[in-house]
PDB file of C-alpha atoms and ligand atoms in Angstrom:
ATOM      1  CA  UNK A 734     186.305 106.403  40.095  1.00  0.00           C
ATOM      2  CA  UNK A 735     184.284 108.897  42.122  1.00  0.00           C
ATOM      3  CA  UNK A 736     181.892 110.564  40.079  1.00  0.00           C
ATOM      4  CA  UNK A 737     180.451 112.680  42.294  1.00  0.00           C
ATOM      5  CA  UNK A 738     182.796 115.679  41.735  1.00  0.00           C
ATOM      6  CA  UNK A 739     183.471 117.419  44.872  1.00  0.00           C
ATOM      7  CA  UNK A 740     182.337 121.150  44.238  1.00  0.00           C
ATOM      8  CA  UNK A 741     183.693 124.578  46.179  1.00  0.00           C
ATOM      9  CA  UNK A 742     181.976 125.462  49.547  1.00  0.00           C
ATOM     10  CA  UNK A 743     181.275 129.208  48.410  1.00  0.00           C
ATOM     11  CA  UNK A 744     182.561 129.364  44.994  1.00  0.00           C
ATOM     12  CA  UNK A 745     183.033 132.773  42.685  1.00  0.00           C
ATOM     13  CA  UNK A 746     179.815 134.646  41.545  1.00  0.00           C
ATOM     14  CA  UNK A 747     179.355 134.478  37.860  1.00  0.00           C
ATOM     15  CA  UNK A 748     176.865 135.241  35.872  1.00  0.00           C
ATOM     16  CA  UNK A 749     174.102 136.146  38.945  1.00  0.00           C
ATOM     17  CA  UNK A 750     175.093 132.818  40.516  1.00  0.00           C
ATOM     18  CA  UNK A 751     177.881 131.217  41.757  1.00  0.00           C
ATOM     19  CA  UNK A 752     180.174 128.582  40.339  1.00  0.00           C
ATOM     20  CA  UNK A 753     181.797 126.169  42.448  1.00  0.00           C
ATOM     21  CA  UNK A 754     183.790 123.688  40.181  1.00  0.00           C
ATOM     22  CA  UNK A 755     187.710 123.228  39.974  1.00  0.00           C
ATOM     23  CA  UNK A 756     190.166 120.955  38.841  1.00  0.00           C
ATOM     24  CA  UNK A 757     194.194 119.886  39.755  1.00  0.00           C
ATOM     25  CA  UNK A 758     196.352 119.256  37.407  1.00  0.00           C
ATOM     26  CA  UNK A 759     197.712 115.545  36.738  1.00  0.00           C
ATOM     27  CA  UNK A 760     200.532 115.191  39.563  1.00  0.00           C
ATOM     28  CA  UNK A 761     203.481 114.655  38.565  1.00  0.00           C
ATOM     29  CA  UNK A 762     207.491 115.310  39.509  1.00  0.00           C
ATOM     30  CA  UNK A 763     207.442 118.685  37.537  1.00  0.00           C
ATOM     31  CA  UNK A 764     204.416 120.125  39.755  1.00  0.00           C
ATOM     32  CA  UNK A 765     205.903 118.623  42.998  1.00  0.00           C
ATOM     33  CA  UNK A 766     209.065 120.654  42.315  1.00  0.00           C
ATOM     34  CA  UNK A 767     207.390 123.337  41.110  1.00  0.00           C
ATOM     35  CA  UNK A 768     204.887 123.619  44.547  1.00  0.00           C
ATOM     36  CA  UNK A 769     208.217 123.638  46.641  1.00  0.00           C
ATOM     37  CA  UNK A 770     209.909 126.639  44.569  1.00  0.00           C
ATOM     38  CA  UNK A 771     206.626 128.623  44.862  1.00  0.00           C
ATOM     39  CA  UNK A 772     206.404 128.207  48.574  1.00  0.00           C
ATOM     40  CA  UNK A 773     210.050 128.948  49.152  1.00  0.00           C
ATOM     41  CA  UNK A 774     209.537 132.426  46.925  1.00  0.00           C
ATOM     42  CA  UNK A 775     206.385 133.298  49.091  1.00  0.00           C
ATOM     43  CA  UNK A 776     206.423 135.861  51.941  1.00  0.00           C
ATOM     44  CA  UNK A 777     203.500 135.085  53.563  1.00  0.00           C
ATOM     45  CA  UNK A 778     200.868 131.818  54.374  1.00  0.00           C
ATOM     46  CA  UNK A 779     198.326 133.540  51.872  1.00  0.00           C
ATOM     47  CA  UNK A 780     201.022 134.224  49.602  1.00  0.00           C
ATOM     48  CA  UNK A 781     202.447 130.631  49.296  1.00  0.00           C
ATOM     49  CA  UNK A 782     198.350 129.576  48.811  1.00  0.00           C
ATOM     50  CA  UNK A 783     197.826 131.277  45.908  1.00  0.00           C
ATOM     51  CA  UNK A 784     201.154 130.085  44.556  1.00  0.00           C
ATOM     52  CA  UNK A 785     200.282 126.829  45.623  1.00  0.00           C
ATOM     53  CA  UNK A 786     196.608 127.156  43.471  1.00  0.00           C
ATOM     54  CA  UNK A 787     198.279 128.778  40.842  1.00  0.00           C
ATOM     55  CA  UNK A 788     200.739 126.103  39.854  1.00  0.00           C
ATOM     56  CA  UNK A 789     198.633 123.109  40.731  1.00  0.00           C
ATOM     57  CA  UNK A 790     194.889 124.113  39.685  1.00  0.00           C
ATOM     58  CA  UNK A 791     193.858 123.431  36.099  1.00  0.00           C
ATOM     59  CA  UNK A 792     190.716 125.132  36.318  1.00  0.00           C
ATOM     60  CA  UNK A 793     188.686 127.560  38.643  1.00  0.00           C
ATOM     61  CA  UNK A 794     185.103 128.355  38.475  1.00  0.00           C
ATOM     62  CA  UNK A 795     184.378 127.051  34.283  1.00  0.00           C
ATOM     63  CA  UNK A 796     188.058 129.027  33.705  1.00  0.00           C
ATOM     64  CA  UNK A 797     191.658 128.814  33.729  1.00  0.00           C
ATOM     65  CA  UNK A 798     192.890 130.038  36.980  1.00  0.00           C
ATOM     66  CA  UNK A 799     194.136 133.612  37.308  1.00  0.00           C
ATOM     67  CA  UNK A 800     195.984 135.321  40.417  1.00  0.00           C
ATOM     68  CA  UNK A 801     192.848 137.689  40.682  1.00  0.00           C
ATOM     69  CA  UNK A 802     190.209 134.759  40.422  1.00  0.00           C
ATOM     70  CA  UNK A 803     192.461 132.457  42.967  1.00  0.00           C
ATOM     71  CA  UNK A 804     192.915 135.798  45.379  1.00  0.00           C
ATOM     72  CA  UNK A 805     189.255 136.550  45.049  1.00  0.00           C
ATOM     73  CA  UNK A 806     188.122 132.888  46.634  1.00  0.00           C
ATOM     74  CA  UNK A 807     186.998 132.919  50.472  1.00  0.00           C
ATOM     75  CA  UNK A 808     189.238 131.731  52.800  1.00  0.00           C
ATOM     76  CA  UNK A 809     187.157 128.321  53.157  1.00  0.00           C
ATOM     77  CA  UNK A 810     187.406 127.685  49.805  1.00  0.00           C
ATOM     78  CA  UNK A 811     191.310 128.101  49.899  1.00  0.00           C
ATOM     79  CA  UNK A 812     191.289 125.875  52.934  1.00  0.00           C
ATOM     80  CA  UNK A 813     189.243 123.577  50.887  1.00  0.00           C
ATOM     81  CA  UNK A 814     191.481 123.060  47.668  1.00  0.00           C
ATOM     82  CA  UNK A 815     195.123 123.608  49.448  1.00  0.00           C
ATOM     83  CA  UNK A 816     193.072 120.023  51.556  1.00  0.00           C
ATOM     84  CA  UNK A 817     192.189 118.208  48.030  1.00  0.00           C
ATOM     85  CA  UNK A 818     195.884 119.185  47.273  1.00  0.00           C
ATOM     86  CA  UNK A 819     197.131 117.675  50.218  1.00  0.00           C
ATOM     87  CA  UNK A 820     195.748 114.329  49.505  1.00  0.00           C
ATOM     88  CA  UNK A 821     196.637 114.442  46.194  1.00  0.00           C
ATOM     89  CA  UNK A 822     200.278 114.797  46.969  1.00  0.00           C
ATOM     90  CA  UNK A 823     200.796 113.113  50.188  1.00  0.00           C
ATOM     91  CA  UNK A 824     201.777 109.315  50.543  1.00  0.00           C
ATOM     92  CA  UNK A 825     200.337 107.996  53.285  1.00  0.00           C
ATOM     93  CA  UNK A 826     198.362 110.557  53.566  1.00  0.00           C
ATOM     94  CA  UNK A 827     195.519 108.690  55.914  1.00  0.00           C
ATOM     95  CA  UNK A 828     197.857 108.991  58.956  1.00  0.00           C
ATOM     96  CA  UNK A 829     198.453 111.923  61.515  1.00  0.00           C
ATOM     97  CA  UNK A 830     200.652 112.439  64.596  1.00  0.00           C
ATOM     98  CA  UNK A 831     199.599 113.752  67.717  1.00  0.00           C
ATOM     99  CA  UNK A 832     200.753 114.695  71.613  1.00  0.00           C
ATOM    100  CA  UNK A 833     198.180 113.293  74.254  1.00  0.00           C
ATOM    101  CA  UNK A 834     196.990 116.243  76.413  1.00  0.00           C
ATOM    102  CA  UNK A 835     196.513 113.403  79.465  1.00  0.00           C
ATOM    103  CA  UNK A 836     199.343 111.172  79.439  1.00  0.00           C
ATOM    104  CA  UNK A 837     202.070 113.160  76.823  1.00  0.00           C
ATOM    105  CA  UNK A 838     202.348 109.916  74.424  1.00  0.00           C
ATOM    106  CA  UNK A 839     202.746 110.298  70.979  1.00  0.00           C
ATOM    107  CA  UNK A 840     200.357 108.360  68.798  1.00  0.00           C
ATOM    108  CA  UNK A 841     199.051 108.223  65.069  1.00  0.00           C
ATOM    109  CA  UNK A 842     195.567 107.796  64.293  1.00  0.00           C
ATOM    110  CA  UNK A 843     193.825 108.024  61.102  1.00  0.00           C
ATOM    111  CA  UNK A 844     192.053 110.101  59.198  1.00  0.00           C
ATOM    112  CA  UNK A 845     190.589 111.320  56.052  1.00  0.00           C
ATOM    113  CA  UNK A 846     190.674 115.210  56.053  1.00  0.00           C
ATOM    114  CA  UNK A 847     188.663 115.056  53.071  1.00  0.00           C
ATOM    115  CA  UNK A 848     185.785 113.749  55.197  1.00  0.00           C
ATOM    116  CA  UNK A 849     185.879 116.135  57.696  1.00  0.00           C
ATOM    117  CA  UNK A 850     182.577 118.539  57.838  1.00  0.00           C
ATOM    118  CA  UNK A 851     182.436 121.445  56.302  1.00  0.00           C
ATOM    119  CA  UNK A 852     179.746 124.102  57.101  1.00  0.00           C
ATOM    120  CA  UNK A 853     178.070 125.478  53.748  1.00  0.00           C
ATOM    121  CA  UNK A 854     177.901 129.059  52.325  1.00  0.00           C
ATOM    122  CA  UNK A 855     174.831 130.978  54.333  1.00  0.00           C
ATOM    123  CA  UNK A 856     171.927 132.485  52.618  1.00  0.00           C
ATOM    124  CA  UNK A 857     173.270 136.018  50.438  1.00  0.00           C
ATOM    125  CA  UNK A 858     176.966 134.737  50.308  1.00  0.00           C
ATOM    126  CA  UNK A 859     179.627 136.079  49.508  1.00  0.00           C
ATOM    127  CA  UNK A 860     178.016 139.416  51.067  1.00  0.00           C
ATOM    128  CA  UNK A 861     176.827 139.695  54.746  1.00  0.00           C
ATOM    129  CA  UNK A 862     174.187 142.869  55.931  1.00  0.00           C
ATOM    130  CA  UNK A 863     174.892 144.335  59.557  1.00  0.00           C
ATOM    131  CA  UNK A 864     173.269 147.055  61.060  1.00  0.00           C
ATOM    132  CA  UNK A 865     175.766 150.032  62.041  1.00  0.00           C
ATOM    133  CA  UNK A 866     174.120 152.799  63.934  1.00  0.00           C
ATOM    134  CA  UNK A 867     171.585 153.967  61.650  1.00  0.00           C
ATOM    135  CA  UNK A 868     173.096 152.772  58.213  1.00  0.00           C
ATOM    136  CA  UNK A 869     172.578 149.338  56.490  1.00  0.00           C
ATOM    137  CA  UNK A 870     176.406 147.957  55.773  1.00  0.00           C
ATOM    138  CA  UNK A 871     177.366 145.771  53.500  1.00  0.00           C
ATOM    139  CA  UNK A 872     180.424 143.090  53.916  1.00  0.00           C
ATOM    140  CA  UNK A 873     181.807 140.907  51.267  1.00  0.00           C
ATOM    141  CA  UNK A 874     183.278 137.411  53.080  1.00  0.00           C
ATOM    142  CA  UNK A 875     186.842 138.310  53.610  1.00  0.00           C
ATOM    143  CA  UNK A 876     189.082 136.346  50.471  1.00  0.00           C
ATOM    144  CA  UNK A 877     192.742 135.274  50.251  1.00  0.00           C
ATOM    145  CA  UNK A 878     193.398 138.704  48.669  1.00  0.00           C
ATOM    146  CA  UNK A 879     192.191 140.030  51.719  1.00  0.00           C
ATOM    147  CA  UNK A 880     194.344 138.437  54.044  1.00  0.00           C
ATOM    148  CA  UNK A 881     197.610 139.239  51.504  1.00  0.00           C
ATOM    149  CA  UNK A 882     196.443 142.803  52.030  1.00  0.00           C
ATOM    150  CA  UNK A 883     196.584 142.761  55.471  1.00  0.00           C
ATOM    151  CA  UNK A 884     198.974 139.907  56.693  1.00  0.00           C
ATOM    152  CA  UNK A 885     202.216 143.027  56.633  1.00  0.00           C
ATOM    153  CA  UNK A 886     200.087 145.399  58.714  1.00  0.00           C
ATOM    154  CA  UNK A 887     200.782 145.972  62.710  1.00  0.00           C
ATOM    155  CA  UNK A 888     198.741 143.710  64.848  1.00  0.00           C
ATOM    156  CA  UNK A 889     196.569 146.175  66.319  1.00  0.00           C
ATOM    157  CA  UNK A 890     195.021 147.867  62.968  1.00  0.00           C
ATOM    158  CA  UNK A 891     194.739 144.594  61.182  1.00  0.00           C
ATOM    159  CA  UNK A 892     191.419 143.434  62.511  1.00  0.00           C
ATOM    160  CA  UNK A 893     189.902 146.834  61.959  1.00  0.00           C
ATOM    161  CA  UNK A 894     191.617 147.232  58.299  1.00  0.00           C
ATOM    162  CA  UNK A 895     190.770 144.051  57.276  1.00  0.00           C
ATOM    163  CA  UNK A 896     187.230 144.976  58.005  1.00  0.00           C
ATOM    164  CA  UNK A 897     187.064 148.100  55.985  1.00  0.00           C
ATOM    165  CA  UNK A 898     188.977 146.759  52.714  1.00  0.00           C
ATOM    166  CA  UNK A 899     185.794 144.437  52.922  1.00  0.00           C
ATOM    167  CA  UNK A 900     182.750 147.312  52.752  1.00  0.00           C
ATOM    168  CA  UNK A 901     180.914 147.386  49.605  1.00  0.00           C
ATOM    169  CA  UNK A 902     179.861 150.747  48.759  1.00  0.00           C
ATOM    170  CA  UNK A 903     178.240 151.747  45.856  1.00  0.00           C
ATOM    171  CA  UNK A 904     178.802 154.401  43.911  1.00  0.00           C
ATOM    172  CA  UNK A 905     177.445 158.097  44.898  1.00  0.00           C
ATOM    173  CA  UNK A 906     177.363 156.865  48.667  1.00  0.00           C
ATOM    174  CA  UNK A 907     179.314 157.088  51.474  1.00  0.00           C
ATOM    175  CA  UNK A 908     180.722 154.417  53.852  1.00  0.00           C
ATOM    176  CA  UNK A 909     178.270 153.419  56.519  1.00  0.00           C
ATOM    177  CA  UNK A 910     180.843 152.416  58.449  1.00  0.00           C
ATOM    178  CA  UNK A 911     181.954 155.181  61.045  1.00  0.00           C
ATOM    179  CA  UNK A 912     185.851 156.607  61.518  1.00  0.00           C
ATOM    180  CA  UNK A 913     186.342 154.680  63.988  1.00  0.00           C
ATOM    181  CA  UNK A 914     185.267 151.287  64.492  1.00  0.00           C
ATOM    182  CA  UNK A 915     184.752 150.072  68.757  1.00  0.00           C
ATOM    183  CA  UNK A 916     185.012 146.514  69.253  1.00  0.00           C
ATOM    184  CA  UNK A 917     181.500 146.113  69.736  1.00  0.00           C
ATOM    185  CA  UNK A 918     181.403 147.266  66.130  1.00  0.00           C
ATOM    186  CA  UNK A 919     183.831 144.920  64.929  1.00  0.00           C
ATOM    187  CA  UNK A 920     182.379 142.164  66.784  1.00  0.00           C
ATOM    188  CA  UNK A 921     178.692 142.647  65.017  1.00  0.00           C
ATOM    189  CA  UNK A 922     180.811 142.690  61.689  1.00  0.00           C
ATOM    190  CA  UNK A 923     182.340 139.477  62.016  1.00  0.00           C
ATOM    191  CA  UNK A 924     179.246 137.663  63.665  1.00  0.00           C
ATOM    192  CA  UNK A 925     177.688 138.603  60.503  1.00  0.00           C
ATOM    193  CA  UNK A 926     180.358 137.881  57.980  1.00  0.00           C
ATOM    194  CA  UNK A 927     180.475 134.435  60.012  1.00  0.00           C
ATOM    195  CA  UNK A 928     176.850 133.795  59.138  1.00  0.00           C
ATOM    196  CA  UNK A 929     177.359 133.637  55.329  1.00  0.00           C
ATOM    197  CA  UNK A 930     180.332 132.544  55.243  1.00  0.00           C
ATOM    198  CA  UNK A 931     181.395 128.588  54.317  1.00  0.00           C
ATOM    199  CA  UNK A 932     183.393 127.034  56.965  1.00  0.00           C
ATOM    200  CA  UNK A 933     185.697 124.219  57.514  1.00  0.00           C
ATOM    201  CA  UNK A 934     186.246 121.604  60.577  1.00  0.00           C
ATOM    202  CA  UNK A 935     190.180 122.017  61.491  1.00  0.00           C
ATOM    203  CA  UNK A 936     189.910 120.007  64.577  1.00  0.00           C
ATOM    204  CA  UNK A 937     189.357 116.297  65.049  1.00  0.00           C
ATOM    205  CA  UNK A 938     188.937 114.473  68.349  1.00  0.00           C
ATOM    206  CA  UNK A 939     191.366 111.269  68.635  1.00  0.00           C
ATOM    207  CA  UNK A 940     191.400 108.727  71.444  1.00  0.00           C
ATOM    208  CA  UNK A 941     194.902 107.988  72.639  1.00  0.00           C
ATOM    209  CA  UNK A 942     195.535 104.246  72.545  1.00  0.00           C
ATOM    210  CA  UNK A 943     197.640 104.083  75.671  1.00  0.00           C
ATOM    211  CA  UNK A 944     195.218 106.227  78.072  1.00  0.00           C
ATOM    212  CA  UNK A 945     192.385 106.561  76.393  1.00  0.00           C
ATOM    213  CA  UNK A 946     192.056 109.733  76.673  1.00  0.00           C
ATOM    214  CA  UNK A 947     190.161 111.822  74.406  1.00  0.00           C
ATOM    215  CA  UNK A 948     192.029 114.641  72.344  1.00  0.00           C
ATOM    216  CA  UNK A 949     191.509 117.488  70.550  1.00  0.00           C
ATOM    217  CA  UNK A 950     193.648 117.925  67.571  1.00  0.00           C
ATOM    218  CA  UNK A 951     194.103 120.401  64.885  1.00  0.00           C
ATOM    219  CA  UNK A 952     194.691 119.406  61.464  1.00  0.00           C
ATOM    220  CA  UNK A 953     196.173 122.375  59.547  1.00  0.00           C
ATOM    221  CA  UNK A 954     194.411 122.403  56.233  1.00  0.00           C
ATOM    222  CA  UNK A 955     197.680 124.322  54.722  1.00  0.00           C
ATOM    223  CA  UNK A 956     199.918 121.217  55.683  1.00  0.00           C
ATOM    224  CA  UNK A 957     200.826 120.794  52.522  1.00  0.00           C
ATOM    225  CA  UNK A 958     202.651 123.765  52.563  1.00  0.00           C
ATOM    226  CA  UNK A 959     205.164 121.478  54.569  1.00  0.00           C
ATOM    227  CA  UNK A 960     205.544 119.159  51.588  1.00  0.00           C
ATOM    228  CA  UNK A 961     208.871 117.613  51.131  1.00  0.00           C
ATOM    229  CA  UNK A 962     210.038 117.892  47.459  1.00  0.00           C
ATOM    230  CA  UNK A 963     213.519 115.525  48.483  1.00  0.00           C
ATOM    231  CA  UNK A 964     211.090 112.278  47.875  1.00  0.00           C
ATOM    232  CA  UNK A 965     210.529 113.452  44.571  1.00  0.00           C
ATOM    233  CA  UNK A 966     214.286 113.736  44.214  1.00  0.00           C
ATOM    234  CA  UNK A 967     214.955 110.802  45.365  1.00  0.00           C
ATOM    235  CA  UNK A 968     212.527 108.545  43.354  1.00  0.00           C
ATOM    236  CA  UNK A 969     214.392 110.295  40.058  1.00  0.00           C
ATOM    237  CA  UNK A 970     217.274 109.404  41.428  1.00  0.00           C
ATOM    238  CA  UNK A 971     216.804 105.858  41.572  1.00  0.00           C
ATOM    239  CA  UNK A 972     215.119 105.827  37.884  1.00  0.00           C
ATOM    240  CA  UNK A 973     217.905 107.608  36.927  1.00  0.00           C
ATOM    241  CA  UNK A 974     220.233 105.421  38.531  1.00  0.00           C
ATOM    242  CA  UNK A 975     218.595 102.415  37.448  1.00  0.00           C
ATOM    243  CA  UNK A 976     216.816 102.752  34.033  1.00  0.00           C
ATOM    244  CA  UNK A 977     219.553 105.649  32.933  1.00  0.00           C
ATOM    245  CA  UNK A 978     216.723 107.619  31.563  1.00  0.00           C
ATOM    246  CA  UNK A 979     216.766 112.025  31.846  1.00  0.00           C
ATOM    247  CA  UNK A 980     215.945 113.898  34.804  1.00  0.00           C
ATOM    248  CA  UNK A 981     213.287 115.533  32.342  1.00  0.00           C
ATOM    249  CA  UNK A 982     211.581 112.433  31.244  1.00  0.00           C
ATOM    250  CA  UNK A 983     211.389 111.249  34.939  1.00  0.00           C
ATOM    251  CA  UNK A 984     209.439 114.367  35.936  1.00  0.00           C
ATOM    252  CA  UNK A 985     206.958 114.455  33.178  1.00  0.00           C
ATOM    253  CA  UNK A 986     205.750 110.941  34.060  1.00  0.00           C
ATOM    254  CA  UNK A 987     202.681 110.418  35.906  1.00  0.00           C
ATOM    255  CA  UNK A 988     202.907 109.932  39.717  1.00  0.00           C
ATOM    256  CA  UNK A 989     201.553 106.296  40.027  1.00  0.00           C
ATOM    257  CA  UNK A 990     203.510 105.264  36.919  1.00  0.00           C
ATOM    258  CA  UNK A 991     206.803 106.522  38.405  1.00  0.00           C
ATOM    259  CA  UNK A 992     205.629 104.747  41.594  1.00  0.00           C
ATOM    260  CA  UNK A 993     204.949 101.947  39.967  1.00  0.00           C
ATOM    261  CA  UNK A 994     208.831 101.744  38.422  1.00  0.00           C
ATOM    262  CA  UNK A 995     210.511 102.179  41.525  1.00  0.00           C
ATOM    263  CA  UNK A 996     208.050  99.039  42.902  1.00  0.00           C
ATOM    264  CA  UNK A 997     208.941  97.026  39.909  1.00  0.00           C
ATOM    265  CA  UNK A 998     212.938  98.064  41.355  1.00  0.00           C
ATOM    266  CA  UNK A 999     212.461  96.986  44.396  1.00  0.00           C
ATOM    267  CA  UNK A1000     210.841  93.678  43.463  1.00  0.00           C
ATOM    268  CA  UNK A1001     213.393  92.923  41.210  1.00  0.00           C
ATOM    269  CA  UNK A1002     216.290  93.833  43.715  1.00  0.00           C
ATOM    270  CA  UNK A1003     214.466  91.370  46.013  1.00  0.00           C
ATOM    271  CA  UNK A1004     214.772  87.992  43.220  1.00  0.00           C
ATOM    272  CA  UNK A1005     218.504  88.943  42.563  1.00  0.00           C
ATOM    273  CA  UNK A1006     219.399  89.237  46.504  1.00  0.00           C
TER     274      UNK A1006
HETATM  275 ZN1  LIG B 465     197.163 109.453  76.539  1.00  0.00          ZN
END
């Protein structure tokens, strides 16, 4: 057992500091199902994440997870659990496919996503300073709320709204951002968003066993958005099948326990063959 709990890159402020712990759920056939009819009801990528969090977090930041506290996390920190989830819930999980850029080959090479590097939260996270003109702005680290806010808008005012819906102002003052924002403008706003805000590695190089060559390749940190809920149907069907016992029951029983039944199947179909 690891006891080294792994802790949020940037975390929620609470408090005056921030808080960085979480917990999943126990897996089991209930939440497996459950994660597929959330990301079939979503609309969006940032939609099916929070639905994702929502059904399979236990707790967020020393609370039970709410929509608001789930939305409010930086996109890092999305990236990060929706990753833990993935391992959690995929078999096999230490394997990934990839096209050769050199010689087109398909190979599999392995790899631990959980290991990959992740840069930390910079120094006055989750709020960056940039200088506009002659007014000191103030950004807060763009959040999953902020990208469900602006994921339906037109490709060429997203940047720019997504920007704005992230300026703190306080109260009595007015924006210091101007009217209208020029791309140098935007550019300074991001470099300095970028600065404080946690990051994660979402590309791995892999060496392709029949050139050689070496390969870039990205490993989607949402990927288990593309989870397959029919292998949970189809282990209940052979407990059902073979121990006669209720779709219910089946569901409710812990992951390695069910996948320890099925093993206990197959070894026993193998001394009667
Ligand atoms: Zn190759």
């Amino acid at each position: 057992m690891n006891l080294d709990r792994p802790t949020l890159p940037g975390g929620l402020p609470f408090a005056g500091s921030l808080r960085r712990d979480f917990a999943f759920r126990p897996i089991d056939g209930r939440l497996e199902l459950q994660l597929a009819d959330v990301l079939d009801a979503a609309e969006s990528t940032p939609e099916a994440v929070s639905g994702a969090l929502m059904a399979s977090l236990a707790s967020l930041c020393g609370a039970v997870p709410e929509r608001a506290a789930v939305d409010a996390l930086c996109v890092a920190d999305r990236q990060f659990l929706m990753r833990h989830l993935a391992s959690l819930l995929t078999r096999h999980s230490g394997w990934f496919e990839a096209a050769c850029s050199h010689c087109s080959a398909r190979f599999d090479f392995p790899l631990d996503p959980l290991a990959l590097p992740a840069k930390p939260a910079g120094e006055g996270f989750p709020v960056a300073r940039v200088r506009i003109g002659q007014r000191q702005v103030r950004l807060r680290v763009p959040s999953g709320g902020d990208q469900i806010r602006v994921v339906g808008l037109p490709e060429a005012g997203r940047r720019e709204a997504l920007l704005r819906g992230l300026e703190l102002i306080e109260a009595g003052t007015a924006s210091g951002l101007p009217g209208r924002l020029g791309p140098e403008q935007m550019a300074r706003c991001e470099a300095a968003l970028e600065a404080v805000a946690p990051e994660l590695a979402c590309q791995v190089l892999a060496e392709c066993p029949d050139c050689g060559g070496q390969n870039r390749v990205e490993v989607d940190p949402y990927r288990v958005l593309a989870h397959d809920p029919d292998q949970t149907l189809q282990d209940v069907h052979h407990l059902a099948w073979y121990y006669h016992w209720a779709e219910a029951e089946i569901l409710a029983m812990p992951r390695a326990r069910r996948a320890r039944y099925l093993q206990l199947i197959d070894a026993a179909r193998g001394m009667s063959q």
